[in-house]
Amino acid sequence: GVLLCGGLQYEEVGFTVQDVLSAMEHLTPVYRAVFNLYVFENLGHQEIAEELGITVGTSKSNLAKARRNIRHHLLALRGESA
């Protein structure tokens, strides 16, 4: 499953894949690309860095920010705050 901030998978907190995909629409293009490549394409940070022309550190940072943003949007769906 897709890991959210805090190590929880979306299924463990009652969200669907569609919820995650909907939340992804709110990400910046770079965050969305890193999240998609890491989570759905199963690429590592080195491969993502090469694919997108960014550093490994930037890939890791962007993934963390993407997860935080997705968590925020998922919680907003339920009327909760992050």
XYZ file of C-alpha atoms in Angstrom:
82
model
C 0.000 0.000 0.000
C 0.859 3.661 -0.162
C 2.689 4.966 2.896
C 1.546 8.245 4.343
C 3.414 10.388 6.867
C 3.936 8.587 10.132
C 4.450 5.206 8.447
C 0.740 4.421 8.137
C -0.603 2.958 4.950
C -3.704 4.586 3.506
C -5.758 1.396 3.914
C -4.985 1.356 7.645
C -6.694 4.703 8.087
C -9.715 4.029 5.873
C -8.800 5.624 2.537
C -9.096 4.117 -0.945
C -6.669 4.220 -3.863
C -9.089 6.670 -5.503
C -8.789 8.949 -2.462
C -4.985 8.915 -2.841
C -5.188 9.567 -6.592
C -7.568 12.456 -5.958
C -5.204 13.920 -3.367
C -2.320 13.586 -5.842
C -4.078 16.073 -8.138
C -3.283 18.779 -5.572
C 0.478 18.131 -5.706
C 2.899 20.240 -7.693
C 4.037 18.486 -10.889
C 7.460 17.689 -9.395
C 6.029 16.265 -6.149
C 3.492 14.247 -8.147
C 6.209 12.866 -10.420
C 8.439 11.787 -7.521
C 5.514 10.270 -5.598
C 4.256 8.412 -8.678
C 7.676 7.047 -9.617
C 8.451 5.945 -6.055
C 5.074 4.525 -5.055
C 3.504 3.264 -8.265
C 6.563 2.608 -10.469
C 8.669 1.228 -7.583
C 11.738 3.229 -8.533
C 14.428 4.052 -5.998
C 15.621 7.562 -5.275
C 18.717 7.168 -7.474
C 16.553 6.122 -10.431
C 14.085 8.942 -9.776
C 16.931 11.451 -9.588
C 18.281 10.280 -12.945
C 14.825 10.224 -14.539
C 13.912 13.739 -13.402
C 17.361 15.337 -13.470
C 17.379 16.093 -9.728
C 19.606 14.990 -6.849
C 18.877 11.992 -4.632
C 18.417 14.380 -1.706
C 15.860 16.396 -3.648
C 14.008 13.199 -4.545
C 13.819 12.205 -0.875
C 12.760 15.689 0.193
C 10.094 15.930 -2.516
C 8.706 12.506 -1.594
C 8.405 13.537 2.057
C 6.663 16.782 1.071
C 4.354 14.916 -1.316
C 3.374 12.455 1.421
C 2.695 15.320 3.826
C 0.539 17.108 1.252
C -1.384 13.951 0.398
C -1.983 13.265 4.082
C -3.254 16.832 4.510
C -5.716 16.447 1.607
C -6.889 13.026 2.757
C -7.567 14.309 6.262
C -9.406 17.289 4.770
C -11.693 14.796 2.976
C -12.747 13.588 6.418
C -12.951 17.070 7.893
C -9.876 16.534 10.091
C -6.814 18.711 10.401
C -3.320 17.417 9.756
